[in-house]
Amino acid sequence: MAIAPPDNGTPPDPARPRTGFDRYFEISARGSTMSREVRGGLATFFTMAYIVVLNPLILGGAADGDGRKLSIPALAAATALVAGLMTILMGVVGRFPMALAAGLGVNALVAFEIAPEMTWADAMGLVVIEGVLIAILVLTGLRTAVFRSVPTQLKTAIGVGIGLFLTIIGLVDAGFVRRVPDAANTTVPVGLGINGKIVSWPMLVFVVGLLVTLVLVVRRVRGAILIGILASTVLAIIVEAVAKVGPSFVNGQPNPKGWSLNVPKLPERIVDVPDLSLLGNFNLLGSWSRAGWLIPLMFVFTLLITDFFDTMGTMVAIGQEGDMLDERGTPPRAKEILLVDSIAAAAGGAASVSSNTSYIESASGVAEGARTGVANLVAGALFLLAMFLSPLSTVVPFEAASTALVVVGFLMMTAVRTIDWTDYEIAIPAFLTITLMPFTYSISNGIGAGIISFVVLKLAKGRAREIHPLLYGVALLFVLYFLRGPIESAVL
């Protein structure tokens, strides 16, 4: 991508005298200016600030194995805190314009697959372990080796599958797609709304909010997802004030036409001291004693795979956007970037907000001219400021926030075009990866099916040499994962 001229119309001279700040961040050397970095930081924050609202709703809407739910205001505060600190750390150490926050897809895995098998503290302990393992892989150079072992198109399929998984979560959470009441007596397990109709105000808010967000995305409005959430929330507040819809459960009785989670009413206070009670609420070894050794092992592995490939792809994509890659397609200070990302994964678990990872939305800041870590200082500071606005997170209903899940699912789905569907040896594993994630409500099932089928098909075609040796071990682990039921019955 061509670098736009600086504000004064003359290109910066890398050889001219610079301040220590300029020299450290290589602002002039990378053809940037302070004003561009500030604009880039603002664009990055407003493009991805929706995570401060969305992450608490995803994690806060799920219960752990003991039936306990996490506080949404506490999740919002911790989400903003970790995102701010890790984004700043990436700016200072990695010196690369890539912001970090709680990872979509990973938080869904933690909420809907890992936590129900154990306590929240145990689940977050697994996230910390995963972050430490990624750090070790970075420091030893093994991360690149594992990255190369999985075919590129299968990595793409993992991202696409997660996108569809997020989409179905969004549609279900909004009540737009629901289980058919007599599903046992019909071939149709799910349907549209209530008896195939949109008959509630919350569903209408979701539809209107989704259409507004899609229009903003098509018109390339920066911060479209966040604006869509805010606009949907305002509409929901007005609807609730007029129609008095109420929650989905009233006095223990279901109210199908009610709001799925939060009832959209303004809180007594907008600004408040952040609730940081979730910090440090993790247990490294609890899951191993409660769920056995195989389930935690596979969850850690799945977290690692999910986090691991997303970051490397994002790093390269942002580098391409800013014309910052070398002849081997590697961005500057790649090892430092990956190390900070692994620290962020562990930090997210330690703060009970799930693994933090790099965000492709950072490309919006690069499009505004950001080329250095200075943009991260701006975006990170804004995240820290957002930490004091956590009471607002209780205002946003699922019907408003779920619009973001559907739109993000679409954005992740667009990568499907890079898969060669005429080559069945990769197309079939990619298909299984993509479809099994949403249809089984499991990211790990999709990844495992894709890798196992890839290895089997290559062996069946007599092309064992095309399989990376590490992939045999990965496939074997997933075979154990799928057979964990009979294995646990035999071992335990």
Short mmCIF file of C-alpha atoms in Angstrom, two decimals, residues 88 135 174 181 213 223 254 272 291 298 345 400 416 438 446 474 486:
data_model
loop_
_atom_site.label_atom_id
_atom_site.label_comp_id
_atom_site.label_asym_id
_atom_site.label_seq_id
_atom_site.Cartn_x
_atom_site.Cartn_y
_atom_site.Cartn_z
CA ILE A 88 0.49 -0.09 24.92
CA ALA A 135 5.59 -17.66 24.78
CA ALA A 174 -30.71 -12.34 19.61
CA PRO A 181 -40.37 -26.41 20.64
CA THR A 213 -24.67 -1.86 10.70
CA GLY A 223 -16.30 2.29 13.58
CA PRO A 254 -40.19 -17.67 30.50
CA ASP A 272 -17.89 4.70 38.00
CA ALA A 291 -12.12 -32.82 34.32
CA MET A 298 -7.21 -30.78 24.33
CA ALA A 345 -2.93 -14.30 25.99
CA ALA A 400 -28.04 -4.97 20.06
CA VAL A 416 -13.38 -18.47 1.95
CA PRO A 438 -21.36 -23.91 13.82
CA GLY A 446 -14.14 -28.30 13.40
CA VAL A 474 -1.59 -32.91 15.90
CA PRO A 486 -14.39 -44.35 25.65
#
